[in-house]
Short mmCIF file of C-alpha atoms and ligand atoms in Angstrom, two decimals:
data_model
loop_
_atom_site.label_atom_id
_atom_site.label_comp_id
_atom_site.label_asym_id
_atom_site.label_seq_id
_atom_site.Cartn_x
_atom_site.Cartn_y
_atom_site.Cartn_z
CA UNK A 13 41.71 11.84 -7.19
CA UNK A 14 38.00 10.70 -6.61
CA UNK A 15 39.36 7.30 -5.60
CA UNK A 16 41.99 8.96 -3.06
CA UNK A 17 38.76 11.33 -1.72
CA UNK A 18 36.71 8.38 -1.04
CA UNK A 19 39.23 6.21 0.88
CA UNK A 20 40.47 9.49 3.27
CA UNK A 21 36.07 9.63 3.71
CA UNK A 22 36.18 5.83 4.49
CA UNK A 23 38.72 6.46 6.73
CA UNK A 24 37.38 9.17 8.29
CA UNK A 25 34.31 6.78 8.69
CA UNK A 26 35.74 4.10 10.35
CA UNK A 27 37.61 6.80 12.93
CA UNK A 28 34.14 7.70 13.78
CA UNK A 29 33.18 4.13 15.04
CA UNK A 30 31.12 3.61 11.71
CA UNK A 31 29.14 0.61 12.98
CA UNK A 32 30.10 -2.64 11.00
CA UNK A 33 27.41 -4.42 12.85
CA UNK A 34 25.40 -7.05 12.18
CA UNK A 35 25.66 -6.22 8.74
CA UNK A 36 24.62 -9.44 6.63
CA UNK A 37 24.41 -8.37 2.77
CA UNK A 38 28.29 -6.91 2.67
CA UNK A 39 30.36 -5.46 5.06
CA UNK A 40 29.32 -1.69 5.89
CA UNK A 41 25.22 -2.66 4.77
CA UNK A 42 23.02 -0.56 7.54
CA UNK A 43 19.21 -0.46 7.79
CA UNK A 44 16.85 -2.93 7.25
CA UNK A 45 17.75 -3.85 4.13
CA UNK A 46 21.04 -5.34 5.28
CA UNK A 47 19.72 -8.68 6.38
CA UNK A 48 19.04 -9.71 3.00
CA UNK A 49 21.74 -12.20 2.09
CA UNK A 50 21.44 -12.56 -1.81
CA UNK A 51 22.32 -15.32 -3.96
CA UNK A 52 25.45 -17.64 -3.92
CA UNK A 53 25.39 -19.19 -7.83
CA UNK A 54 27.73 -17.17 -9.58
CA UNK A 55 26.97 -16.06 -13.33
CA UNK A 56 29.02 -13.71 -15.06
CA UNK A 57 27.36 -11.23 -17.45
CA UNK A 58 29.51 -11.43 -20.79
CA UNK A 59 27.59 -9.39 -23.13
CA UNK A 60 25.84 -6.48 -23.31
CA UNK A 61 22.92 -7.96 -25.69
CA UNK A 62 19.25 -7.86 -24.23
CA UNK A 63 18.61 -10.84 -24.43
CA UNK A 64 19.77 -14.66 -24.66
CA UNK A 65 22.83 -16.45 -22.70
CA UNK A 66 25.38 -14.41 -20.72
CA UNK A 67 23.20 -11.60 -20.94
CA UNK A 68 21.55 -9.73 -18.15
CA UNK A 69 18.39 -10.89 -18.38
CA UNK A 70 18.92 -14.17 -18.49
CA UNK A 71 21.26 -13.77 -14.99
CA UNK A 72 18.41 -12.69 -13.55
CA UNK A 73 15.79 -14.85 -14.58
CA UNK A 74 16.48 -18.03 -12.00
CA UNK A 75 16.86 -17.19 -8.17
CA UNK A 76 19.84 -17.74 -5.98
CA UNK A 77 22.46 -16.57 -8.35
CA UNK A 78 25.79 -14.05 -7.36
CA UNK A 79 25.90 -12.31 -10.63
CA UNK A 80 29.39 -10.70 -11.91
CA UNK A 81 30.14 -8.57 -14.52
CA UNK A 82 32.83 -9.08 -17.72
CA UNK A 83 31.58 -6.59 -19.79
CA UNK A 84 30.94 -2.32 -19.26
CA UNK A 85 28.81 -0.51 -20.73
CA UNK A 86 25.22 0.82 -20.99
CA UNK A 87 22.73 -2.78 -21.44
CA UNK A 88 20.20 -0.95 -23.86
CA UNK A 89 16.62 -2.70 -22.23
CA UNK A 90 14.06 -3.69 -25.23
CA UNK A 91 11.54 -4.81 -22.62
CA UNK A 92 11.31 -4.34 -18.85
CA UNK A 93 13.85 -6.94 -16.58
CA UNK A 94 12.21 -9.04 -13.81
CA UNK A 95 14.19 -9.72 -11.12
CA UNK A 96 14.30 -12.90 -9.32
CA UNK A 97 14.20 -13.45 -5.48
CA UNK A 98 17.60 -14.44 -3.87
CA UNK A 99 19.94 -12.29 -6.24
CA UNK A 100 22.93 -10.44 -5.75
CA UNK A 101 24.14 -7.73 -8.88
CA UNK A 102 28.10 -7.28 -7.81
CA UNK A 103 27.82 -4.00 -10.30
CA UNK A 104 31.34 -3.33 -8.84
CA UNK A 105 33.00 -6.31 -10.55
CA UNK A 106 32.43 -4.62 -14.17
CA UNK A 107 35.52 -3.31 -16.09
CA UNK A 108 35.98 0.18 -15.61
CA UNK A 109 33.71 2.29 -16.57
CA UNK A 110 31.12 0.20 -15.03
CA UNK A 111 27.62 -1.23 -15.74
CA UNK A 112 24.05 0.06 -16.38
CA UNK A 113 20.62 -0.53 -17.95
CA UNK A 114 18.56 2.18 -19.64
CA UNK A 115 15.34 2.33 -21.67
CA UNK A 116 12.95 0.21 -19.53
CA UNK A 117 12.16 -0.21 -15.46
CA UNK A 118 14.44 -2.86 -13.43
CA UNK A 119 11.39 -5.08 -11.24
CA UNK A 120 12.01 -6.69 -7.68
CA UNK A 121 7.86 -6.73 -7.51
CA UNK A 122 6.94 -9.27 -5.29
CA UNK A 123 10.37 -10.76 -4.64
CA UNK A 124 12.79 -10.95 -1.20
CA UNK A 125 16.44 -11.14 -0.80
CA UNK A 126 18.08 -8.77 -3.06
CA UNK A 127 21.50 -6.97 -2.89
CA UNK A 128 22.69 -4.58 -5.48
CA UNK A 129 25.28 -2.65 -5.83
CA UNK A 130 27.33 -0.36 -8.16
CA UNK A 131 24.74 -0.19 -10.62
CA UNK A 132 23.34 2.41 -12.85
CA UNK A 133 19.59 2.58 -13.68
CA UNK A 134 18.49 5.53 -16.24
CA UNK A 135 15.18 4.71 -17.57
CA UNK A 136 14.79 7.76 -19.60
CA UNK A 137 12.48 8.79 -22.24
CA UNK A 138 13.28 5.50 -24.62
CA UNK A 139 10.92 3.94 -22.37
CA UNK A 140 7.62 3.89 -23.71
CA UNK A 141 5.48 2.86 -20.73
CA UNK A 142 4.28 5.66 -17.99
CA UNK A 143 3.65 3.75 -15.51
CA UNK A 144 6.96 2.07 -15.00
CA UNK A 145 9.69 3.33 -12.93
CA UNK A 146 13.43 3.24 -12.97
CA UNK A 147 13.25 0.52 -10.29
CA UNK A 148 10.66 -0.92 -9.17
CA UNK A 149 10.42 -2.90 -5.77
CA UNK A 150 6.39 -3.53 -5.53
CA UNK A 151 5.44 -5.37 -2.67
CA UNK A 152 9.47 -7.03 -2.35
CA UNK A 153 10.78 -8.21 1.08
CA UNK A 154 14.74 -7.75 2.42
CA UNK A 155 16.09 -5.76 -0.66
CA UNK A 156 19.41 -3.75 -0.58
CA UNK A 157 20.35 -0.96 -3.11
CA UNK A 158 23.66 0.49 -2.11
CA UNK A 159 26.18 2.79 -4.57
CA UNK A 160 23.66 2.85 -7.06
CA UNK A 161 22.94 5.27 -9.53
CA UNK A 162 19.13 6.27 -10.53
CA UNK A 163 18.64 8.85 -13.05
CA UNK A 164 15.50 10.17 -16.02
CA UNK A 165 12.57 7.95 -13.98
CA UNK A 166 9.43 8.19 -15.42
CA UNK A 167 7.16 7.00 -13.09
CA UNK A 168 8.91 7.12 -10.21
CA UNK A 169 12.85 6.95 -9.71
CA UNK A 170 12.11 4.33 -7.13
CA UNK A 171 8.53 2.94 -6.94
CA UNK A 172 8.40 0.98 -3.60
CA UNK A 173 4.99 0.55 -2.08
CA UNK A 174 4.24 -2.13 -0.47
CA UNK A 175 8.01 -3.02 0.09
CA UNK A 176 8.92 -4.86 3.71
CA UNK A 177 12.96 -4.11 5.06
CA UNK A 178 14.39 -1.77 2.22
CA UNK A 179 17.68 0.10 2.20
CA UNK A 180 18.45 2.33 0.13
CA UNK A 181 22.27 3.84 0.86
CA UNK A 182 25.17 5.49 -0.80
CA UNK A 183 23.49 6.45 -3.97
CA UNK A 184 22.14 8.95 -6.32
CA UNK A 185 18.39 9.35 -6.94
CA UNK A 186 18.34 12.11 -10.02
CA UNK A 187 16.81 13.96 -12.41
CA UNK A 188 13.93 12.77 -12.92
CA UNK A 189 11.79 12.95 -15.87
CA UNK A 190 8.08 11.95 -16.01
CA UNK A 191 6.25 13.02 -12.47
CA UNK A 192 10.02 14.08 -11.41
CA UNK A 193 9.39 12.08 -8.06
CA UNK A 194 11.87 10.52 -6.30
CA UNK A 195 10.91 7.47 -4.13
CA UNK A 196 7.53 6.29 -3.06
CA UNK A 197 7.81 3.78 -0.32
CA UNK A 198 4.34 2.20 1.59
CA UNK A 199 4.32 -0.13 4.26
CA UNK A 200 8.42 -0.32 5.37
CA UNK A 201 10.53 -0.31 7.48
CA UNK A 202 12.92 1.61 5.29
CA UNK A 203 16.27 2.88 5.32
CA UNK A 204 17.71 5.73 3.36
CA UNK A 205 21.53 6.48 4.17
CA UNK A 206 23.72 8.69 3.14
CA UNK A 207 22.27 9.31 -0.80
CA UNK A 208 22.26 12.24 -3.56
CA UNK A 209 18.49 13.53 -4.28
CA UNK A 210 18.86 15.94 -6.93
CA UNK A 211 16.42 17.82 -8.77
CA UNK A 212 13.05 16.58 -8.09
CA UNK A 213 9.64 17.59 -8.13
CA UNK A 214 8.58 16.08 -4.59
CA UNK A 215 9.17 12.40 -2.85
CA UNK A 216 12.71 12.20 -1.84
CA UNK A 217 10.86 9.81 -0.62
CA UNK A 218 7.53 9.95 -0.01
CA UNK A 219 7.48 7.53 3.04
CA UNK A 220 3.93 5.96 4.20
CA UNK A 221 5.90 3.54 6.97
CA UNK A 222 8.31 3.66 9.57
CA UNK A 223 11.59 5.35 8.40
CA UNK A 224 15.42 6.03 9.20
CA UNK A 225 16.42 8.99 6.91
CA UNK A 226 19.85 9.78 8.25
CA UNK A 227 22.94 11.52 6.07
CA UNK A 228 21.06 12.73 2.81
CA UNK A 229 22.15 15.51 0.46
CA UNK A 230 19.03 17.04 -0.91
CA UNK A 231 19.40 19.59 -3.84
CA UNK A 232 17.50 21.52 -5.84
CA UNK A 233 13.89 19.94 -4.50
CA UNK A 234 10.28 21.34 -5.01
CA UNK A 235 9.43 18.98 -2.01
CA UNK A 236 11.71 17.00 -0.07
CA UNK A 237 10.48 14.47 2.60
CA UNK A 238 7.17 13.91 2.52
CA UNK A 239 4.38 11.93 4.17
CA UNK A 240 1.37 13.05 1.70
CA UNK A 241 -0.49 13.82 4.99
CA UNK A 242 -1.67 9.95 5.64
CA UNK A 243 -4.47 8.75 7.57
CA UNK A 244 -1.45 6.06 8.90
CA UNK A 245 1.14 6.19 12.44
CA UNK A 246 4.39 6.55 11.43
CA UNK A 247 7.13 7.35 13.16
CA UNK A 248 10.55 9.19 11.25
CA UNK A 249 14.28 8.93 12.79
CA UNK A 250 15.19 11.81 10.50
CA UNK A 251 18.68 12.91 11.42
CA UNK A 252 21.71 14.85 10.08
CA UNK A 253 20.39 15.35 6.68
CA UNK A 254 21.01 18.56 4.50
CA UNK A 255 18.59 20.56 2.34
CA UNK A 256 20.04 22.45 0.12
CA UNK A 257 17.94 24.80 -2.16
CA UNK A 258 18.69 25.50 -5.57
CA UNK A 259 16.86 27.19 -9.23
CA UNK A 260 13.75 24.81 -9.50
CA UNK A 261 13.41 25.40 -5.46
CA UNK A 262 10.12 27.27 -4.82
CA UNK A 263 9.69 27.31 -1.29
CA UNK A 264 12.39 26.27 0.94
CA UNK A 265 9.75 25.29 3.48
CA UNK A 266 8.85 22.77 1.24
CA UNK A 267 12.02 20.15 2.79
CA UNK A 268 9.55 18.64 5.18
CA UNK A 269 6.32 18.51 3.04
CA UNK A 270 2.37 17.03 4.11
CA UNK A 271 3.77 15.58 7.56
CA UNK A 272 0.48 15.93 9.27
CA UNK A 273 -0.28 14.97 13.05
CA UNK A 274 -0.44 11.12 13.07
CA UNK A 275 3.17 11.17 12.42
CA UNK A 276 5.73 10.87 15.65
CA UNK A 277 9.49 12.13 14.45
CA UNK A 278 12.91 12.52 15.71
CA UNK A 279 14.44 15.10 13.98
CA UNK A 280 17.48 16.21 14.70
CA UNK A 281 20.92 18.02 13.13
CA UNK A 282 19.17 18.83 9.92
CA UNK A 283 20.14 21.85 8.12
CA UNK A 284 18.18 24.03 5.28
CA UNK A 285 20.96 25.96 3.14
CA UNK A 286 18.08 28.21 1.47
CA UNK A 287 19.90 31.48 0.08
CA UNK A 288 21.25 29.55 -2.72
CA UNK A 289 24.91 31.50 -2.77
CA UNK A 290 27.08 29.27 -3.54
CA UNK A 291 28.08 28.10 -0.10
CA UNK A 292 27.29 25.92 2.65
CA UNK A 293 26.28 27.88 4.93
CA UNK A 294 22.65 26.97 6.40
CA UNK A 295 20.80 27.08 9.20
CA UNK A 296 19.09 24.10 11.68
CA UNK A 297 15.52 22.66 9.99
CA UNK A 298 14.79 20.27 12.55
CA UNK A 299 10.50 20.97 12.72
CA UNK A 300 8.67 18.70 10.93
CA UNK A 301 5.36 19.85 9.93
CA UNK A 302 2.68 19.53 12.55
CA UNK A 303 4.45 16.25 13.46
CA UNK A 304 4.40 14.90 16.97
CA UNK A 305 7.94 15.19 18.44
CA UNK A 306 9.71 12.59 19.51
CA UNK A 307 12.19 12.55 22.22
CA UNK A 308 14.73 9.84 21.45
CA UNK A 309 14.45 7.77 17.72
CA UNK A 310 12.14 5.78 17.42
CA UNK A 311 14.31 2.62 16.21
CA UNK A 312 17.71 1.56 18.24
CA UNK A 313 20.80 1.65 15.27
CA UNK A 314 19.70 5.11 14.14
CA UNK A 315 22.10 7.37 16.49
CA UNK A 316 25.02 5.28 15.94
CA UNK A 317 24.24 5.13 11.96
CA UNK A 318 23.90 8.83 12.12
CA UNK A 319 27.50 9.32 12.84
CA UNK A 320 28.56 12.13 10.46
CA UNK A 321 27.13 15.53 11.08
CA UNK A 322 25.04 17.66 8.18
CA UNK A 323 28.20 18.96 7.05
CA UNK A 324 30.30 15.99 7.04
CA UNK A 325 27.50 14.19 5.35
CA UNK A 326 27.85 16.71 2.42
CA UNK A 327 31.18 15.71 1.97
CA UNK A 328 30.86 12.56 2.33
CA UNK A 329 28.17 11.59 -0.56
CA UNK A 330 29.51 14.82 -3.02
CA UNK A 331 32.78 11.92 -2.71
CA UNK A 332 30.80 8.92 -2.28
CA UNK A 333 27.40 8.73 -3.35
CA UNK A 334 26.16 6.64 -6.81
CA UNK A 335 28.07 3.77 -8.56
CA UNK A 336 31.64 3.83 -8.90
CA UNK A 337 33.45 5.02 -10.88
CA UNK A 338 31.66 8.30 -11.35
CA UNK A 339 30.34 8.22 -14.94
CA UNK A 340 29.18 11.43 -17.31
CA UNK A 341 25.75 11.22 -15.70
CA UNK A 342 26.57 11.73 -11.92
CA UNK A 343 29.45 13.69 -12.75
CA UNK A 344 27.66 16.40 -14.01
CA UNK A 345 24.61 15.59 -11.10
CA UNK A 346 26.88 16.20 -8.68
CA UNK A 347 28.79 19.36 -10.52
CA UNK A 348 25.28 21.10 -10.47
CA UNK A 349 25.26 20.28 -6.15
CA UNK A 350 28.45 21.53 -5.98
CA UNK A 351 27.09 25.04 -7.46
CA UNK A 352 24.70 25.22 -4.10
CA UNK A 353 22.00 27.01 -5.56
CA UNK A 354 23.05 28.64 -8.53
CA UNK A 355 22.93 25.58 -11.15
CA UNK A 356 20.65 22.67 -11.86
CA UNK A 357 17.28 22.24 -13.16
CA UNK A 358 14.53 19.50 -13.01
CA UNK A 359 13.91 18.14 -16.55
CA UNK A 360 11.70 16.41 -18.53
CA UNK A 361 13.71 14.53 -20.96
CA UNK A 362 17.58 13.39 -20.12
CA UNK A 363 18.29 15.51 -23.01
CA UNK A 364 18.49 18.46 -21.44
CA UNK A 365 21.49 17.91 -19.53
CA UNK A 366 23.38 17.95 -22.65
CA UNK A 367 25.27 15.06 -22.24
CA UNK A 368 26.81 12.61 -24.89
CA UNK A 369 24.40 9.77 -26.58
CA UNK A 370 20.78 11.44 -26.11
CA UNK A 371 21.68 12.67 -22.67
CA UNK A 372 22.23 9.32 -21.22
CA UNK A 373 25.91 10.01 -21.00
CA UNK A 374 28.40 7.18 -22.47
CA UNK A 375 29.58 5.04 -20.22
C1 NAG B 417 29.56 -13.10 -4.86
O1 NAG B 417 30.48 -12.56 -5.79
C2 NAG B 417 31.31 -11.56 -5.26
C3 NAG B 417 32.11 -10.94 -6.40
O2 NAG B 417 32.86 -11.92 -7.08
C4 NAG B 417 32.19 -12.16 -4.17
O3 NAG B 417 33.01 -11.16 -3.62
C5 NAG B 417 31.29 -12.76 -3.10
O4 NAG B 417 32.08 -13.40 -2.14
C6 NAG B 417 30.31 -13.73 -3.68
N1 NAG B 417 29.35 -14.09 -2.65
C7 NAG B 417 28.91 -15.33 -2.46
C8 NAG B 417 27.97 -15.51 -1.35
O5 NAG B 417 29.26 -16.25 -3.15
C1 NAG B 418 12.04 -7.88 8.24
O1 NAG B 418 13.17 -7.80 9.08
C2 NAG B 418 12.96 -8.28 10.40
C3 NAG B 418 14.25 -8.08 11.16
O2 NAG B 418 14.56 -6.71 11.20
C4 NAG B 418 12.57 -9.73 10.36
O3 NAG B 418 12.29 -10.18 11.66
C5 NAG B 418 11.34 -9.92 9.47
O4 NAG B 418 11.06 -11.29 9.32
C6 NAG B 418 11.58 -9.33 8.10
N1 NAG B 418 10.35 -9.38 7.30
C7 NAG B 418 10.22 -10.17 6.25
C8 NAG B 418 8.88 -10.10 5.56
O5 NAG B 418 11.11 -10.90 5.84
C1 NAG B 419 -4.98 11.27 10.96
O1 NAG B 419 -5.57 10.01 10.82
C2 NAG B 419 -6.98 10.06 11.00
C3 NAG B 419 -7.47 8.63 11.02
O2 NAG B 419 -7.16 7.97 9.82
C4 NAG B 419 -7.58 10.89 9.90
O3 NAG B 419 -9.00 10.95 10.06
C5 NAG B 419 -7.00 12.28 9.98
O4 NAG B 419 -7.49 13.04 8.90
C6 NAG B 419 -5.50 12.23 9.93
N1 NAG B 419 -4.93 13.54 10.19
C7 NAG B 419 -4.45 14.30 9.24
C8 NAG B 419 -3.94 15.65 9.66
O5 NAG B 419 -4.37 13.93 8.08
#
């Protein structure tokens, strides 16, 4: 049924002249992420052991490789996994039910040239170091997460500053656990399409650099988009996104958050759900803090990448969004959007969603 959902949304895509355009990392890759290419070496991943040959790790360890998957599963992390530069993670090849890492933080610091897809990051509380993320992409050049799945951060879901041409697309950036922050991206350009931000504290993302947000579901948020009120010029395309309020929600106002005057934004066909009753039924948000306002988008693919309206959007990632197949975790993420407003919670320990093996789910 999921399956036969997502290929009527594809569909429904491609009807709407879904731009397939010069698209490098896979076919359908927007933003400026997509020019990174990956790696062409293949490797297939044939155990789920930490460490040692066939292994995760050790796939990732020498650049230029186009790693597959012959084993599912959860790869329980005993220390944190450095990526190399020029790597592609086909998370789609796994058997069903698919392929993830928990316990420790997934690096790209410092590296370029990095696809990923179909894979599930849930750091969690095994991990025993606060400063380390669910992924982090420090300083990293040309990386592309897309159908991913990023659940329990600590530090931050996605810790990105100082990252050069990111996308992030078609994924789920949840519950997390530590500072409950989303994404923190510096220095950019970055692209966030079409993804699932649910139940956060703030940063979904916090963006210091020039940004395309364009199709996001955002649920249950304390603070949504955010800027932190920077001395820097930035300028936002943020388009066709809906905020959808939910328990934890505090102020509803609190969607665009800190976007203070040196910012220039396009905003436009946003919508703020905020009476959390169970349907969609909100209202245009398209003022952006004290922001100046900007006529036409600042950066030439984001109208035709914005192609699905707020409420087709919602549709689209409650069918689409995360890695695939849907496992315990986003199934029950996405359960609590589908409540709009009446379920959900932000957490401090995975544990609380009440899921199978510690609240990591079992995949
Ligand atoms: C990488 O592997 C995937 C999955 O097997 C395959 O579809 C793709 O063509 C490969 N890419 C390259 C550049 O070899
Ligand atoms: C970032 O992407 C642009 C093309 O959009 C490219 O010209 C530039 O070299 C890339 N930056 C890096 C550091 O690779
Ligand atoms: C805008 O940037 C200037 C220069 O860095 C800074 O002094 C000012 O405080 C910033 N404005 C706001 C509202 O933060």
């Amino acid at each position: 049924m999921a399956q036969i959902k997502r290929a009527i949304a594809f569909a429904s895509l491609l009807s709407l002249g879904f731009p397939l355009v010069s698209a490098v990392a896979f076919e359908g890759a927007v933003g400026f992420g997509s020019i990174a290419t990956g790696g062409t070496t293949s490797y297939v991943v044939t155990t789920l052991a930490d460490s040692g040959t066939g292994t995760f790790r050790d796939a990732v360890s020498e650049s230029g490789r186009n790693i597959t998957f012959s084993v599912s599963g959860y790869i329980v992390l005993e220390s944190p996994v450095s990526l190399s530069s020029d790597l592609t993670i086909n998370g789609q090849t796994a058997p069903s039910p698919g392929i993830g890492v928990m316990a420790r933080e997934i690096s790209a610091s410092g590296k370029s040239n990095i696809i990923i897809r179909n894979f599930r990051m849930r750091q969690g509380n095994e991990e025993t170091d606060d400063t380390k993320s669910a992924f982090n992409m420090g300083d990293a050049t040309n990386v592309i997460l897309d159908h991913c799945s990023v659940a329990f951060g600590v530090y931050d879901s996605i810790d990105a500053v100082g990252a050069v041409n990111v996308t992030v697309s078609n994924s789920i950036i949840a519950l997390p656990i530590g500072q409950q922050f989303g994404a923190h991206l510096e220095t950019g350009p970055s692209t966030w399409y079409a993804n699932l931000w649910v139940s956060a504290h703030n940063r979904q993302p916090l963006s210091k650099g020039n940004t395309q947000y364009i199709n996001n579901i955002i649920y249950n948020y304390q603070a949504a988009y955010t800027v932190a009120d920077t001395g820097g010029d930035f300028s936002h395309d943020i388009i066709n996104n809906y905020f959808i309020t939910g328990p934890s929600t505090t102020s509803a106002s609190d969607d665009y958050y800190q976007i203070d005057d040196n910012q220039s934004v396009y905003a436009s066909g946003n919508f703020l759900d905020s009476n959390k009753d169970g349907v969609l039924n909100g209202a245009a948000a398209n003022t952006v803090g004290s922001a100046e306002v900007l006529s036409s988008p600042w950066y030439s693919t984001s109208l035709s990448m914005a192609s699905l309206t707020a409420a087709e959007a919602y549709s689209y990632v409650i069918a689409n969004a995360g890695a695939s197949p849907r496992d315990e975790v986003d199934t029950y993420v996405v359960s609590t959007v589908e409540s709009l407003g009446t379920e959900g919670a932000i957490i401090t320990n995975q544990d609380s969603t009440g899921l199978s093996n510690d609240g990591y789910g079992t995949l």
